[in-house]
XYZ file of C-alpha atoms in Angstrom:
247
model
C 2.279 9.238 -22.935
C 3.743 12.126 -20.942
C 4.725 10.434 -17.706
C 5.390 6.954 -16.332
C 5.474 6.761 -12.532
C 7.323 3.801 -11.048
C 6.906 2.825 -7.403
C 8.594 -0.060 -5.606
C 6.394 -1.576 -2.905
C 7.427 -3.855 -0.058
C 4.602 -4.226 2.456
C 3.778 -0.532 2.175
C -0.004 -0.728 2.516
C -0.109 1.959 5.209
C 1.204 4.608 2.794
C 1.036 3.482 -0.832
C -2.745 3.767 -1.205
C -2.612 7.447 -0.231
C 0.355 7.901 -2.570
C -1.561 6.511 -5.547
C -4.549 8.726 -4.815
C -2.267 11.759 -4.571
C -0.809 10.899 -7.994
C -4.302 10.947 -9.496
C -4.854 14.408 -8.036
C -1.479 15.656 -9.310
C -1.890 14.611 -12.955
C -5.199 16.050 -14.139
C -3.843 17.645 -17.327
C -1.203 15.177 -18.550
C -1.315 11.593 -19.766
C 0.292 9.220 -17.283
C 0.532 5.678 -16.010
C 1.589 4.275 -12.669
C 3.492 1.013 -12.361
C 3.931 -0.779 -9.046
C 6.866 -3.184 -8.829
C 6.130 -5.336 -5.812
C 8.856 -7.075 -3.843
C 6.889 -10.012 -2.425
C 4.492 -8.046 -0.202
C 2.394 -10.094 2.236
C 0.375 -7.261 3.821
C -2.495 -7.272 1.322
C -1.305 -4.075 -0.334
C -1.350 -5.499 -3.864
C -4.859 -6.880 -3.462
C -6.074 -3.514 -2.168
C -4.384 -1.606 -5.004
C -6.105 -3.872 -7.538
C -9.458 -3.291 -5.847
C -9.218 0.490 -5.510
C -7.046 1.411 -8.506
C -7.673 -1.073 -11.334
C -5.781 1.060 -13.875
C -2.474 0.774 -12.003
C -0.068 -1.692 -13.592
C 1.415 -4.231 -11.172
C 4.501 -6.415 -11.448
C 4.762 -9.133 -8.806
C 8.413 -10.016 -8.300
C 7.630 -12.717 -5.738
C 10.545 -11.762 -3.489
C 12.592 -8.762 -2.431
C 14.783 -7.923 -5.413
C 16.005 -4.711 -3.833
C 15.166 -1.136 -4.808
C 17.268 -0.823 -7.950
C 16.333 -4.137 -9.568
C 12.633 -3.678 -8.809
C 12.640 -0.278 -10.525
C 14.409 -1.802 -13.516
C 11.781 -4.563 -13.748
C 9.104 -1.913 -14.334
C 10.923 -0.335 -17.250
C 9.541 -2.591 -20.036
C 6.016 -1.478 -19.111
C 6.854 2.239 -19.063
C 5.825 4.162 -22.177
C 6.135 7.757 -20.960
C 8.446 10.395 -22.394
C 9.435 11.086 -18.787
C 9.849 8.644 -15.906
C 9.268 9.541 -12.260
C 10.604 7.288 -9.530
C 8.297 7.830 -6.571
C 8.573 6.044 -3.248
C 5.457 4.459 -1.708
C 5.798 6.712 1.352
C 5.695 9.907 -0.719
C 2.607 12.084 -1.198
C 2.495 14.539 -4.071
C 0.288 17.620 -4.021
C -2.542 18.511 -6.371
C -1.384 19.702 -9.803
C 2.317 19.327 -9.020
C 3.367 16.540 -11.361
C 2.011 18.235 -14.456
C 3.853 21.383 -13.358
C 7.259 19.724 -13.009
C 6.822 17.776 -16.260
C 6.222 21.085 -18.032
C 9.304 22.495 -16.277
C 11.641 19.717 -17.428
C 10.291 19.936 -20.986
C 11.631 23.501 -21.052
C 15.007 22.551 -19.523
C 16.574 20.298 -22.129
C 19.983 20.317 -20.399
C 18.507 18.630 -17.302
C 18.839 14.864 -16.990
C 17.365 14.446 -13.502
C 15.174 16.746 -11.442
C 13.851 16.591 -7.921
C 11.657 18.850 -5.845
C 11.393 20.298 -2.352
C 10.658 17.452 0.078
C 8.781 18.357 3.248
C 7.032 16.867 6.238
C 3.234 16.956 6.562
C 3.345 20.472 7.988
C 5.295 21.758 4.980
C 8.649 22.035 6.754
C 11.706 21.342 4.589
C 13.323 17.998 5.408
C 17.042 18.376 5.982
C 17.480 14.599 5.898
C 15.901 14.422 2.430
C 17.835 17.237 0.765
C 20.398 16.782 -2.044
C 23.912 15.695 -1.152
C 27.312 16.008 -2.754
C 29.035 12.984 -4.208
C 30.458 11.011 -1.288
C 34.154 10.506 -0.792
C 35.788 7.513 0.885
C 36.411 9.581 4.019
C 32.711 10.550 4.251
C 31.549 6.947 4.114
C 34.178 5.641 6.533
C 33.151 8.377 8.978
C 29.497 7.345 8.658
C 30.258 3.640 9.115
C 32.313 4.424 12.237
C 29.586 6.827 13.447
C 32.122 9.628 13.908
C 29.597 12.374 12.982
C 27.695 11.597 16.193
C 30.627 13.192 18.019
C 31.855 15.593 15.323
C 28.941 16.484 13.003
C 30.972 19.147 11.192
C 32.965 16.377 9.490
C 30.058 15.891 7.076
C 29.120 19.541 6.501
C 30.535 19.574 2.957
C 29.005 16.235 1.956
C 25.625 17.194 3.462
C 25.446 20.616 1.754
C 25.545 22.538 5.024
C 23.728 25.848 4.485
C 21.682 24.526 1.557
C 18.969 27.019 0.523
C 15.750 25.033 -0.148
C 14.068 28.030 -1.804
C 16.728 28.348 -4.521
C 16.649 26.402 -7.778
C 20.150 25.008 -8.228
C 22.319 22.349 -9.803
C 23.400 19.681 -7.316
C 25.454 16.493 -7.293
C 22.747 14.040 -6.245
C 19.073 13.853 -5.335
C 17.130 11.194 -3.482
C 15.586 8.284 -5.321
C 12.325 8.881 -3.448
C 11.405 11.551 -6.040
C 13.548 11.432 -9.154
C 12.274 12.665 -12.511
C 14.219 11.757 -15.649
C 13.806 11.208 -19.373
C 13.070 7.847 -20.973
C 15.653 8.625 -23.667
C 18.350 8.853 -20.973
C 17.316 5.558 -19.391
C 17.492 3.910 -22.800
C 21.052 5.200 -23.203
C 22.043 3.813 -19.802
C 20.263 0.500 -20.314
C 18.771 0.633 -16.802
C 17.313 3.046 -14.263
C 19.736 1.911 -11.575
C 22.897 -0.149 -11.906
C 21.678 -3.665 -10.952
C 24.770 -4.281 -8.808
C 23.191 -2.120 -6.084
C 20.587 -3.860 -3.919
C 19.698 -0.658 -2.069
C 21.531 2.542 -1.052
C 23.673 4.664 -3.384
C 21.962 3.429 -6.550
C 20.459 6.919 -6.903
C 23.880 8.509 -6.337
C 25.387 6.297 -9.035
C 22.677 7.210 -11.564
C 23.174 10.920 -10.864
C 26.890 10.438 -11.549
C 26.133 8.693 -14.855
C 23.816 11.547 -15.879
C 26.533 14.106 -15.215
C 29.019 12.051 -17.213
C 26.613 12.517 -20.155
C 27.036 16.285 -19.792
C 23.545 16.772 -18.343
C 22.496 18.481 -15.116
C 21.021 17.130 -11.913
C 18.702 19.845 -10.653
C 16.851 20.684 -7.469
C 13.826 22.910 -8.006
C 11.396 24.195 -5.354
C 8.690 24.989 -7.915
C 6.763 22.061 -6.407
C 6.804 20.289 -3.057
C 6.134 16.712 -2.034
C 5.566 15.141 1.363
C 8.224 12.551 2.172
C 7.655 10.213 5.106
C 11.352 9.231 4.785
C 11.845 5.496 4.811
C 8.606 4.390 6.467
C 8.744 1.030 4.697
C 12.513 0.683 4.989
C 12.416 1.160 8.764
C 10.641 -2.201 9.029
C 13.775 -4.027 7.867
C 16.175 -5.558 10.457
C 18.926 -3.154 11.538
C 21.738 -5.629 10.875
C 20.465 -6.271 7.351
C 20.240 -2.534 6.629
C 23.820 -2.048 7.846
C 24.983 -4.897 5.594
C 23.256 -3.374 2.538
C 24.704 0.059 3.271
C 28.250 -1.265 3.683
C 28.084 -3.343 0.506
C 26.703 -0.453 -1.568
């Protein structure tokens, strides 16, 4: 099996069905499987996935385990040489997944790769670009909302001036589209450190990859449409702030 695609779903019916169809269109020439790890959805999304896409593997967690733990739960079912973590509110373009799998096969020093994330019109999403490893000052500034008054405080952390058309090594990429190797996950023992419920679990995994002497790479050879947190926006603001602070 070339590729295992893992998606965590939490009441994402409005986007995940289109995502699954886009995966089918993006994987014509490679062997793949898609695994949905469902965090207690009540919107009928799992029933509809079973009806429309009977080949998709589904894990029903029964409750919201968080993003990291739900991804980890899918790992025993994944048999691909490569593993792609793909959010339910992503849409990949025709032929793209086979292209980036071929790319990473020829870049053996790469532990994690991500692509150019855009809106529906193809415009690069600044909010979805790679970031540097955060420092304590960066996170305190965010928690105190200082960047609303002085945005330049976060220019270094946010890769101000980032060139989206240039393939480059970065510190971290978003967990919404994160391609890695099964052999690396086996070395770690998990996809994401289970101590993280949500937020910064992707940053932590990128750090672990770099500690192995491997690269985290951004490559614009393919693009994907990222609706940026469509499902997550449904969560209560106070709860999201609590998760962020804890992580």
